[in-house]
Coordinates of C-alpha atoms in Angstrom, one line a residue:
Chain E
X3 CA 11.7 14.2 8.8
X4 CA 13.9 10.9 8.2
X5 CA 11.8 8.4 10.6
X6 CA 10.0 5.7 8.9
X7 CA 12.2 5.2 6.1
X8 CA 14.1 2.2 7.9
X9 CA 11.4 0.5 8.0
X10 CA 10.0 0.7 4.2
X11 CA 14.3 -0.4 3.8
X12 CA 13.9 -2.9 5.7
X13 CA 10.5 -4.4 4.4
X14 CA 12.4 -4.8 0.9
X15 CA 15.1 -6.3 2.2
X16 CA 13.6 -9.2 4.3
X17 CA 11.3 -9.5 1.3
X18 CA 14.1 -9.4 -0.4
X19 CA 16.3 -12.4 1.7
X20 CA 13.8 -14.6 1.7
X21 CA 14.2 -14.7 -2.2
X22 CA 17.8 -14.2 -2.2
X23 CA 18.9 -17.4 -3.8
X24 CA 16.7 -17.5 -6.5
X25 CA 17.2 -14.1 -6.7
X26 CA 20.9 -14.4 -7.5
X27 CA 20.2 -17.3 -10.2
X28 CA 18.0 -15.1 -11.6
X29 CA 20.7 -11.7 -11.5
X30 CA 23.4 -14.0 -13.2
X31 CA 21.4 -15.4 -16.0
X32 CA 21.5 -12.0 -18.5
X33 CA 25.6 -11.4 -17.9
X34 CA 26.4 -15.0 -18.3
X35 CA 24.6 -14.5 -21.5
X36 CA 26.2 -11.5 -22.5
X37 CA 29.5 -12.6 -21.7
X38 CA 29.2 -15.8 -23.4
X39 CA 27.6 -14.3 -26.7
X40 CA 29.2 -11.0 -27.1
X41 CA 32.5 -11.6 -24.8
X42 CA 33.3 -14.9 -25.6
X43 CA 32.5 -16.1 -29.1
X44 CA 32.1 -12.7 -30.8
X45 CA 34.3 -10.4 -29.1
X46 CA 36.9 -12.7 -29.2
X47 CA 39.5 -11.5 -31.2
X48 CA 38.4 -7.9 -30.5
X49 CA 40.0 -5.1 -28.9
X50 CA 38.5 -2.2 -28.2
X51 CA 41.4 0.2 -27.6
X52 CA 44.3 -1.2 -25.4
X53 CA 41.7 -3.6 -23.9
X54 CA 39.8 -7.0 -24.8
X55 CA 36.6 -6.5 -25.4
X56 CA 35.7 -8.7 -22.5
X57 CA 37.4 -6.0 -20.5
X58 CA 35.7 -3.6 -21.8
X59 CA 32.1 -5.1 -21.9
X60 CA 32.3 -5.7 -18.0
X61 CA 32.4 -2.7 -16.8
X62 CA 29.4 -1.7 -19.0
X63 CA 27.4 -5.0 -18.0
X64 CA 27.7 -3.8 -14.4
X65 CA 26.2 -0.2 -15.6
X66 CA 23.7 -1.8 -17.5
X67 CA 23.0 -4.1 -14.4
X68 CA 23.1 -1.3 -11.9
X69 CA 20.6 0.4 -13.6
X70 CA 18.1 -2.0 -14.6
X71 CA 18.3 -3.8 -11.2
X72 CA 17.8 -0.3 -9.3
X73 CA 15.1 0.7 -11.4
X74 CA 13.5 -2.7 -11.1
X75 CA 12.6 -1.5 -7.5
X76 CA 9.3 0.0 -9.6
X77 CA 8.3 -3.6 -10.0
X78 CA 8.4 -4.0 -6.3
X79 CA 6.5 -1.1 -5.5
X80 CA 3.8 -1.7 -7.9
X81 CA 3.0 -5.5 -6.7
X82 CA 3.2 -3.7 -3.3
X83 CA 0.5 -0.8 -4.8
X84 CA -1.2 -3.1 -6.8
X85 CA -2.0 -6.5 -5.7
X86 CA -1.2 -6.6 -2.1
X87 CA -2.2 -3.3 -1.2
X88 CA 0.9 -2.6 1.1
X89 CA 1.2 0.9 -0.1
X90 CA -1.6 2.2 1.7
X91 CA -0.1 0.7 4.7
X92 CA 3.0 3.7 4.0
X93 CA 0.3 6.4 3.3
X94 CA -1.4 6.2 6.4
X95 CA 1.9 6.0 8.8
X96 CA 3.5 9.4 9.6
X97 CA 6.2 9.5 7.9
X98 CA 7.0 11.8 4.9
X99 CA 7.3 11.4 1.4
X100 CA 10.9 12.0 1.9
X101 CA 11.1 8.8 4.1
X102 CA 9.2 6.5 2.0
X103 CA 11.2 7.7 -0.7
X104 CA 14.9 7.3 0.8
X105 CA 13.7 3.5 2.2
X106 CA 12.6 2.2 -1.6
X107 CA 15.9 4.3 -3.3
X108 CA 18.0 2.6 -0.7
X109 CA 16.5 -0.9 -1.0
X110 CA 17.1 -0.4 -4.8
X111 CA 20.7 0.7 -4.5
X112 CA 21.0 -2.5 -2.4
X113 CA 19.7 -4.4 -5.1
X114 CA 21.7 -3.0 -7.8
X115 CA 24.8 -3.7 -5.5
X116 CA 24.0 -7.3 -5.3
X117 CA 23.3 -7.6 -8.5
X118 CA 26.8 -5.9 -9.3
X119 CA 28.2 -8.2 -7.3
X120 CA 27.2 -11.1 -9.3
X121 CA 28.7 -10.0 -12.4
X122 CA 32.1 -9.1 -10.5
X123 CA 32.2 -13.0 -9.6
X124 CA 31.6 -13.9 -13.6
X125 CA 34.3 -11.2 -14.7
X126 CA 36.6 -13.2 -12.5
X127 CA 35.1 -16.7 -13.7
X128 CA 36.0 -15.0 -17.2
X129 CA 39.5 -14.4 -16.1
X130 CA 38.8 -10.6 -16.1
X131 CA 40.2 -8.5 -12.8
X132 CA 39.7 -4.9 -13.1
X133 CA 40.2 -2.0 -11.2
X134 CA 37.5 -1.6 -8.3
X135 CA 38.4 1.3 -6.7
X136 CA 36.5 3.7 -5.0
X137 CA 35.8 6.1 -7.9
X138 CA 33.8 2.9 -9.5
X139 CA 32.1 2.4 -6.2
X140 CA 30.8 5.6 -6.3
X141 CA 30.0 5.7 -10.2
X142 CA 27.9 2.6 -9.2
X143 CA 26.0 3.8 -6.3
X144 CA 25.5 7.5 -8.0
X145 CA 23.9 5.5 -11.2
X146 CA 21.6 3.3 -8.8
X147 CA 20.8 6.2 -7.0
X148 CA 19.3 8.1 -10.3
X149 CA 17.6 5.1 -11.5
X150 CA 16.0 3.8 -8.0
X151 CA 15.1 7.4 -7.8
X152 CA 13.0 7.4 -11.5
X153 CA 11.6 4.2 -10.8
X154 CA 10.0 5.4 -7.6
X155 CA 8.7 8.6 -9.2
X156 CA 7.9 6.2 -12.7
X157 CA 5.7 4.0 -9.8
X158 CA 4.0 6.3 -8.4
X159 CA 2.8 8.0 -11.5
X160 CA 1.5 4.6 -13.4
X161 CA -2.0 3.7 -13.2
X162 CA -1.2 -0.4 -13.8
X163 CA 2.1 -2.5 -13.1
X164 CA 1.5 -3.0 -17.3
X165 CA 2.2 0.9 -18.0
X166 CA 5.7 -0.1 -15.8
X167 CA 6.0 -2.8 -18.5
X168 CA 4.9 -0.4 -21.5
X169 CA 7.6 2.3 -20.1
X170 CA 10.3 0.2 -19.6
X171 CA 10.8 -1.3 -23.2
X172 CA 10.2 2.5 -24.1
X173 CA 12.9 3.9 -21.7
X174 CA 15.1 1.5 -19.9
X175 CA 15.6 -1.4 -22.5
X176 CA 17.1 1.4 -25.3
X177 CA 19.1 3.5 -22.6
X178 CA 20.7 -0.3 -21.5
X179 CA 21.6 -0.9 -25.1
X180 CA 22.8 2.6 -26.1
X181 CA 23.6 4.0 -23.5
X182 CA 27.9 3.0 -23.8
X183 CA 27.2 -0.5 -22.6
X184 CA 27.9 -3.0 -25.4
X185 CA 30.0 -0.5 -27.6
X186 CA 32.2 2.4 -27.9
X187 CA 30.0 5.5 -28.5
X188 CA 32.3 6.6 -31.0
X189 CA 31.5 4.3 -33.5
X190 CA 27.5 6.0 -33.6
X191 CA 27.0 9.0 -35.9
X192 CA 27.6 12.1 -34.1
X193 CA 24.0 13.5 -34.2
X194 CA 23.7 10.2 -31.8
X195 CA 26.2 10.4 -29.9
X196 CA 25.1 14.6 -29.0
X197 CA 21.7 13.1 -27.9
X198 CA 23.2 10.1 -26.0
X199 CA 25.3 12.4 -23.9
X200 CA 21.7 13.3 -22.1
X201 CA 21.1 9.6 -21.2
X202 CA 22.5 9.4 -17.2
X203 CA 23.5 5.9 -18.3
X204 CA 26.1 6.6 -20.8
X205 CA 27.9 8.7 -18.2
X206 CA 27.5 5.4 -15.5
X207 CA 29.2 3.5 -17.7
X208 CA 32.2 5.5 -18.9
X209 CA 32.8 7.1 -15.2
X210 CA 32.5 3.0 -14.5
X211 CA 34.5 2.1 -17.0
X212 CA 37.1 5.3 -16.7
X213 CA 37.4 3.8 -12.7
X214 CA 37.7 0.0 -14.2
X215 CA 41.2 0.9 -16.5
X216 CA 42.3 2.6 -13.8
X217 CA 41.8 5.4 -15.8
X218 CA 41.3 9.3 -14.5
X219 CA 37.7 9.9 -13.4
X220 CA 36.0 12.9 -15.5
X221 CA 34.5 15.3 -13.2
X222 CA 31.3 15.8 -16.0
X223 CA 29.9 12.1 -15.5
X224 CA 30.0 12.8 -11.9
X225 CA 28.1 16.0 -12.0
X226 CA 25.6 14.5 -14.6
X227 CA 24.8 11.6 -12.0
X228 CA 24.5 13.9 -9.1
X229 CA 22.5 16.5 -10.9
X230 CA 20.2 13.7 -12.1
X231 CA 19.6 11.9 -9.3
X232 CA 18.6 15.0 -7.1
X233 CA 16.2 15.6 -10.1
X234 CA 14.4 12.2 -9.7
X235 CA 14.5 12.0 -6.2
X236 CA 13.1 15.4 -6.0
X237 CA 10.4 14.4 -8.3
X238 CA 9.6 11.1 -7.0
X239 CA 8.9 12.8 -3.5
X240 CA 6.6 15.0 -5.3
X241 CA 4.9 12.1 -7.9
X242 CA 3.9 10.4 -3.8
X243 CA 1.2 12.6 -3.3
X244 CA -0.3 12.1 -6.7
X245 CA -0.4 8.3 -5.8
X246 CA -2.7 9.2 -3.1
X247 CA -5.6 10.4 -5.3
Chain V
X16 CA -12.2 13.1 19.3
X17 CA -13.6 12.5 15.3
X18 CA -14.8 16.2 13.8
X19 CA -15.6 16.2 9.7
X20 CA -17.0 19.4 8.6
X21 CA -18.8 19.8 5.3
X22 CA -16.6 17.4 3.6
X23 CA -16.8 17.4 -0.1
X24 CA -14.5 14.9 -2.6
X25 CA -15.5 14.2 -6.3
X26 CA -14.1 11.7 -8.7
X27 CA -14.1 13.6 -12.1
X28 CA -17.9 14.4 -12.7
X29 CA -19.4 12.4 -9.9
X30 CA -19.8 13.6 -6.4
X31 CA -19.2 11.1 -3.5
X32 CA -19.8 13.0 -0.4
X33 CA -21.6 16.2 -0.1
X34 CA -20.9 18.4 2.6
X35 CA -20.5 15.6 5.1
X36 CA -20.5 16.9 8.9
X37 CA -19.9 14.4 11.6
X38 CA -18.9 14.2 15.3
X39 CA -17.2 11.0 17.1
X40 CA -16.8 11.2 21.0
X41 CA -13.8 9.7 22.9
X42 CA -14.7 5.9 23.7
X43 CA -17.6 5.5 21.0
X44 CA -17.7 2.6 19.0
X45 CA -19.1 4.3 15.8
X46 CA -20.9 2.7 13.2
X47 CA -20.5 4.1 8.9
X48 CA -23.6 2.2 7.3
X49 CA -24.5 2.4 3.9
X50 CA -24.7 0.2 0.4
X51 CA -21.9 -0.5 -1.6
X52 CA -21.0 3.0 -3.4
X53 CA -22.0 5.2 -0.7
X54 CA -19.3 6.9 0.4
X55 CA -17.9 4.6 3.1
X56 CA -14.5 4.1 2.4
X57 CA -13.7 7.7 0.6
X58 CA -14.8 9.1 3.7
X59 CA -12.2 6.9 5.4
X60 CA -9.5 7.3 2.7
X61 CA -9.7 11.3 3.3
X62 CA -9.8 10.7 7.7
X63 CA -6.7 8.5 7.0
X64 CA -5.1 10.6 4.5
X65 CA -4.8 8.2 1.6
X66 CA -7.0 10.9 -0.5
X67 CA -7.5 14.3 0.0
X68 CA -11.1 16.4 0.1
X69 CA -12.0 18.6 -2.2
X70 CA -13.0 21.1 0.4
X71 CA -14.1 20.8 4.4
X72 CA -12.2 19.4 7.3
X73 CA -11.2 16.8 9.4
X74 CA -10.0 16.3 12.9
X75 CA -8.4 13.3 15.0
X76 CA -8.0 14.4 18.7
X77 CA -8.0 17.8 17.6
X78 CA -4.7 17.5 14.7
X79 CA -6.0 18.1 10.9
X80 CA -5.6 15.3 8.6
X81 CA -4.7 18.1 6.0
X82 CA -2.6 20.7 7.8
X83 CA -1.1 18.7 10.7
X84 CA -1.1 15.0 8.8
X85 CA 2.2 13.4 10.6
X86 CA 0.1 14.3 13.9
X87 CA -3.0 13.3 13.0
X88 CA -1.3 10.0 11.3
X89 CA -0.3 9.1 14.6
X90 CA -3.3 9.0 16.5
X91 CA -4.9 6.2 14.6
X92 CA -4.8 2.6 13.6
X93 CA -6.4 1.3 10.3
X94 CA -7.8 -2.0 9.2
X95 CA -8.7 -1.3 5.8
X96 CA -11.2 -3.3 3.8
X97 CA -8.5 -5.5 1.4
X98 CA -6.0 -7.5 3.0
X99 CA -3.0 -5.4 3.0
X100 CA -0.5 -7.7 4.7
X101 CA 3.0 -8.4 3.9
X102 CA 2.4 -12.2 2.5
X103 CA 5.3 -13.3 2.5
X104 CA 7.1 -12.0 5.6
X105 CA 6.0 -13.8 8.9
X106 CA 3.2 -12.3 11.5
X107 CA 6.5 -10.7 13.9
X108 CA 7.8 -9.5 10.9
X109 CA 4.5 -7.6 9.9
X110 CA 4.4 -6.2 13.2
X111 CA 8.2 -5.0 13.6
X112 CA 7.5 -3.1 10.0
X113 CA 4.3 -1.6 11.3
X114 CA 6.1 -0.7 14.7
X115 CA 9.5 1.2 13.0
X116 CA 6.9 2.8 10.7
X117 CA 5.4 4.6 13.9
X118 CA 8.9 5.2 15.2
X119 CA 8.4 2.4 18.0
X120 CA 11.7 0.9 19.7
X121 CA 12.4 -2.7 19.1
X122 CA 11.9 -3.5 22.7
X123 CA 8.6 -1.8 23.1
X124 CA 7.6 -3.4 19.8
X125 CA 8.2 -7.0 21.1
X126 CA 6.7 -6.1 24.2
X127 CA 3.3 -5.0 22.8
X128 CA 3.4 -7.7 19.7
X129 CA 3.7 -10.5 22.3
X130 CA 0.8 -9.0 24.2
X131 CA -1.5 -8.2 20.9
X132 CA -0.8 -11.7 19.9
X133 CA -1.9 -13.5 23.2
X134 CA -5.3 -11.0 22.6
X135 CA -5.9 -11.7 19.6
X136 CA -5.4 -15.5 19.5
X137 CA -2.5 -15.7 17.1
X138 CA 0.5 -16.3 20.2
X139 CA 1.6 -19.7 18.4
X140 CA 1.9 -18.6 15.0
X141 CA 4.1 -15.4 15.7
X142 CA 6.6 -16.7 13.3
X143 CA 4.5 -18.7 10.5
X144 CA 4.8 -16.4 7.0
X145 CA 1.1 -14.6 6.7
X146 CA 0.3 -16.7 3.4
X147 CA -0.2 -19.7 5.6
X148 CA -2.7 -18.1 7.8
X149 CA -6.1 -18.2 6.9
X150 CA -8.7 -15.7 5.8
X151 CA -9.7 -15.0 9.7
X152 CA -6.6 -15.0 11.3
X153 CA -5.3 -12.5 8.6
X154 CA -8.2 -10.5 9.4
X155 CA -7.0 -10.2 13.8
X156 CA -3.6 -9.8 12.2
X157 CA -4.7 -6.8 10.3
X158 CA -6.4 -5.4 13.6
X159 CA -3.3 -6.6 16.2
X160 CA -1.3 -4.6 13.5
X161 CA -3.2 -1.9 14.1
X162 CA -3.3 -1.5 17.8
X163 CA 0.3 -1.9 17.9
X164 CA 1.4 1.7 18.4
X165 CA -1.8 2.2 20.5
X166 CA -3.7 4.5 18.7
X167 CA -6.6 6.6 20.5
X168 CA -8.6 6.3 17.6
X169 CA -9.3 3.0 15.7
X170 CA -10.8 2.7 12.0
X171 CA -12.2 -0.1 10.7
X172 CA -13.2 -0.8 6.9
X173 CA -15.9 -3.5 6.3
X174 CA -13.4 -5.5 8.8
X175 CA -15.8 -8.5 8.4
X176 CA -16.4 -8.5 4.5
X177 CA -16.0 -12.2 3.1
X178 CA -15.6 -14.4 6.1
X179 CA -18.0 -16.4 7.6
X180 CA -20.8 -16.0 10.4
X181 CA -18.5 -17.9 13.1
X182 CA -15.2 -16.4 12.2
X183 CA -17.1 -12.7 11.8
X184 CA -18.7 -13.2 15.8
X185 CA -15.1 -13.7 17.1
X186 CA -13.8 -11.0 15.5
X187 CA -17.1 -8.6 16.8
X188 CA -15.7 -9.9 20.4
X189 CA -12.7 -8.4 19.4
X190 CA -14.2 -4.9 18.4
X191 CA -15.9 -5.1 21.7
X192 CA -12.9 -6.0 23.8
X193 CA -10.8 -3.6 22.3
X194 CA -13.5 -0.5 22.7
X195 CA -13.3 -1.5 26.9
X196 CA -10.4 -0.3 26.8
X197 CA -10.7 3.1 25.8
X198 CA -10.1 3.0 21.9
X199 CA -12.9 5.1 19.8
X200 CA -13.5 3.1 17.0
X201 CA -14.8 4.0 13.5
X202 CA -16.3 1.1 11.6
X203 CA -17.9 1.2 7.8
X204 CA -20.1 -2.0 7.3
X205 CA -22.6 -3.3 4.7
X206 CA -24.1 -5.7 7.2
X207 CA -26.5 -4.2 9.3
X208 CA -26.4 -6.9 12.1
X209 CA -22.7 -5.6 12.7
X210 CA -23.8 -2.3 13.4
X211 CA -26.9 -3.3 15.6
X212 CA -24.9 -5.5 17.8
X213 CA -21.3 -2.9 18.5
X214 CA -22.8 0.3 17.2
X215 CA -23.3 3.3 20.0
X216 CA -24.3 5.3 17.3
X217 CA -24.8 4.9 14.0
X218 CA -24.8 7.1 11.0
X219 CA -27.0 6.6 7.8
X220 CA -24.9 7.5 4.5
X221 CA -26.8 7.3 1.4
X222 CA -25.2 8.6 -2.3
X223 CA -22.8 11.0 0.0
X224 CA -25.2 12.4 2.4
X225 CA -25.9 11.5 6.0
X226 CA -29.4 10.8 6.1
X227 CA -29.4 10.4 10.4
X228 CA -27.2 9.8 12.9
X229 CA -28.6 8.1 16.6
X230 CA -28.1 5.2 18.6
X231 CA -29.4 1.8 16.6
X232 CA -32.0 1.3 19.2
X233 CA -33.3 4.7 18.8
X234 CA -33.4 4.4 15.0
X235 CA -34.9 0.8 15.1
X236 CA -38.1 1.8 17.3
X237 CA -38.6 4.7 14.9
X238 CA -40.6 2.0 12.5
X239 CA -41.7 0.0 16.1
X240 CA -40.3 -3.2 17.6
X241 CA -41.9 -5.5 15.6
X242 CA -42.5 -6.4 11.8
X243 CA -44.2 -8.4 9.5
X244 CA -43.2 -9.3 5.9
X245 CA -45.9 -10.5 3.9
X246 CA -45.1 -12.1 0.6
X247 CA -48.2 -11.5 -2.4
X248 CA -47.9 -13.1 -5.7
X249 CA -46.0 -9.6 -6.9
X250 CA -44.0 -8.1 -4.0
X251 CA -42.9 -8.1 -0.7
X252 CA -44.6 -5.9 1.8
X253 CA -43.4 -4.8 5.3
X254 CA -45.9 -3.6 8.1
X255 CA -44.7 -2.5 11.4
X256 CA -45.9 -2.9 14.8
X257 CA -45.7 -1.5 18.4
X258 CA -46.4 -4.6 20.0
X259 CA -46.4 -8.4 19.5
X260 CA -50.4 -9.0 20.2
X261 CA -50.9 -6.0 17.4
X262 CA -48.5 -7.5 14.9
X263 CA -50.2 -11.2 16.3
X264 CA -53.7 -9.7 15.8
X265 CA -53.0 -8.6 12.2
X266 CA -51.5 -12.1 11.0
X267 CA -54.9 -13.7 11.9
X268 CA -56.7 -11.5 9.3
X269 CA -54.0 -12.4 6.5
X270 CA -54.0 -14.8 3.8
X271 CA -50.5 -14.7 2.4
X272 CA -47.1 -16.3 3.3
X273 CA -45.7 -13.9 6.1
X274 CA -42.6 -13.4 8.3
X275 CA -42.5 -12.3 11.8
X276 CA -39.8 -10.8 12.7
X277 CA -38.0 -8.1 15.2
X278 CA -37.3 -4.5 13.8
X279 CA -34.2 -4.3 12.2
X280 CA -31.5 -1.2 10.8
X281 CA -32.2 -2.5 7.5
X282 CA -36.0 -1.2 8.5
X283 CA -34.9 2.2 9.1
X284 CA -32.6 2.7 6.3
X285 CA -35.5 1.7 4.2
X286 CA -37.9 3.7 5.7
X287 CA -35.4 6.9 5.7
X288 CA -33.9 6.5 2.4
X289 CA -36.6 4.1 0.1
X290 CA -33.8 1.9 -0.3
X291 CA -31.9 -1.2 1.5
X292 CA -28.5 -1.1 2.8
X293 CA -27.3 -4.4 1.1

């Protein structure tokens, strides 16, 4: 049932080593950004309940990050479906969609942990030390499960890697923006806030931040996260066999 | 070993194979010919499932591609038409992928890597990255890739398309060699001197349908042994001939440029379907 999905892991990873330096260059750029811009110079002098608001905007960079760096594993897949052709190289092996599935979540979970990892290191450059304990280890690695999980399903239902372009500035670029991230929900009309409280990623980010303060986990983000990455995963074994026709 | 039973697929309004039946024996070296659009490589998507038929059957060593696919899966190797290597892993790393994906031990993967490499040439380039190797060597890559779980049943799409007359001859030995051994092998090509030289049998496709299906030989003398192609101000003709003193004996009575030649595929295609395989 399971065999097989080592090795798509594993393809993504070594691909994924050989770039690793650039790729880390390339991870920190965004949060450096983000902390200079918003943390430093405008958050400043701003507190966002007991905590700075470089405090508070770490834990939702490493949402944000976590979920745009798992889901970025559709990019992957579609040069691998697209351009080199690798793909077919899955569809004929015998292994099952299960397999192929759990190998490309996995290799973006491991992304999104690296990735992660980077802005940990520029919290600390910032002077910022939170709490990483294991309820935000597994806020993270829920949230990078549901997003690895939609962009598999999201790559095997596009026809061109420019529909994963076209769908990602509809779907991913507002949920990283809205979704908790950069502010305090609170401060959105309520009418927003109700339809927000569907997005998975506004639940990553206050179980992740929640964790970060050291503050009691709420059961609800958990269950969201669970409940929505079963949902994708399900779904992106299912959107496999439409890639084949 | 092969068994396709009235296979049917359509894309949207257009039907690419109708009713295809086919039968592949243990050992046979198998050749697919046809022109571009035929049906080739849908036939071999559906044997390999990458796509599924629309109706009918297929069987590899007796396991259905559509009810028993993880069986049938493992019974064969593919070289598809594109190159679909990893570019930028290394040619050990290609093979270690492949070799996990067919539930292979490491040890029995390095084992038979090290020996596909020695057969196919590529022994001191095991761990240059595959974007460095050129068109050809890609190409016995592809096929060392896969042989490496040593399939029973090999297929083989257009596995010379784009390189050139020398590099395409080497990698014919290689068919050849690897057919000695025991491996049935399923090729499609466009190039009818591909077919003529590695075929057993060969089966005519032609807008979905198999027009014939015998040995090349058998096909070729259908027309005769030898042809002549005479060249008029408007058209090209072709005449065939039994012997070489008949075909000899008619060229003294012509006028136009002509070409001598021997019988060829490309003849009977032409002869069974009105039009020419390339």
């Amino acid at each position: 049932m399971i065999r097989g999905f080592y090795a798509v892991y594993l393809r993504e990873v070594l691909i994924l080593k050989r770039r690793i330096f650039r790729q880390m260059l390339s991870w920190s750029v965004m949060p450096v950004l983000y902390l200079i811009a918003f943390g430093y110079a405008m958050g400043r002098h701003v507190q966002v309940g007991d905590h700075s608001y470089l405090e508070f905007l770490i834990p939702g960079l490493v949402a944000m990050s976590s979920m745009t760096q798992s889901y970025a594993i559709a990019g992957e897949i579609n040069i691998a479906r697209f351009y080199w052709h690798i793909f077919e190289e899955f569809q004929v092996a015998p292994i099952s969609n299960f397999s192929y599935v759990l190998g490309e979540v996995l290799a973006g979970i491991t992304r999104a942990l690296l990735a992660v990892g980077v802005i940990v290191v520029l919290g600390m450059l910032f002077g910022v030390v939170l709490n990483y304990n294991v309820y935000f280890f597994l806020a993270l690695m829920l949230n990078s499960f549901v997003f690895a999980s939609l962009a598999v399903a999201v790559a095997m239902l596009v026809k061109s890697h420019a529909d994963q372009a076209l769908l990602n500035n509809f779907v991913i670029t507002p949920m990283a923006f809205l979704g908790g991230t950069f502010f305090p929900l609170e401060h959105l009309p309520e009418w927003a806030q109700k339809i927000l409280y569907f997005v998975p990623l506004t639940h990553a980010a206050e179980a992740i931040r929640t964790a970060s303060f050291g503050q009691p986990f709420k059961f609800l983000n958990f269950i969201v996260l669970v409940v929505a990455g079963i949902i994708f995963f399900i779904a992106a074994m299912l959107c496999v066999n439409h890639a084949r026709d | 070993m092969i068994r396709i039973e009235r296979l049917v697929k359509k894309y949207k309004d257009v039907q690419v194979l109708h009713e295809v039946d086919l039968q592949v024996q243990a050992g046979e070296l198998f050749a697919y010919l046809g022109p571009n659009g035929a049906g080739k490589t849908t036939t071999i998507k559906i044997l390999t499932g990458q796509t599924r038929a629309d109706s009918g059957s297929a069987y590899l060593n007796g396991f259905s591609i559509q009810k028993q696919s993880l069986s049938a899966k493992q019974q064969f190797g593919l070289v598809p038409q594109s190159i679909n290597l990893d570019r930028e892993l290394s040619v050990c790393e290609n093979l270690l992928i492949h070799g996990l994906l067919y539930d292979m031990s490491r040890t029995s993967i390095n084992q038979k890597a090290e020996e596909l490499m020695e057969y196919v040439g590529l022994s001191d380039r095991t761990d240059s990255v595959v974007k460095e190797l050129s068109g050809g060597l890609q190409r016995r890559l592809m096929i060392a890739r896969a042989m490496l779980h040593q399939p029973m049943i090999l297929f083989m799409d257009e596995p010379t398309v784009g390189l050139d007359a020398n590099i395409r001859r080497k990698i014919w030995s290689l068919i050849k060699r690897i057919q000695q051994k025991g491996t049935t092998i399923f090729l499609t090509t466009h190039y009818i001197e591909e077919a003529e030289f590695l075929a057993d049998r060969v089966a005519f496709l032609d807008e979905g349908r198999i027009v014939v299906v015998d040995t090349p030989e058998n096909l070729m003398t259908r027309q005769g042994e030898w042809a002549i192609d005479r060249f008029t101000e408007t058209k090209m003709e072709t005449v065939y001939f039994d012997s070489r003193e008949t075909a000899d004996q008619y060229n003294r009575d012509q006028h136009d440029q002509y070409t001598l030649r021997r019988v060829n595929l490309e003849d009977a295609f032409l002869a069974l379907t009105g039009k020419r395989v390339k």
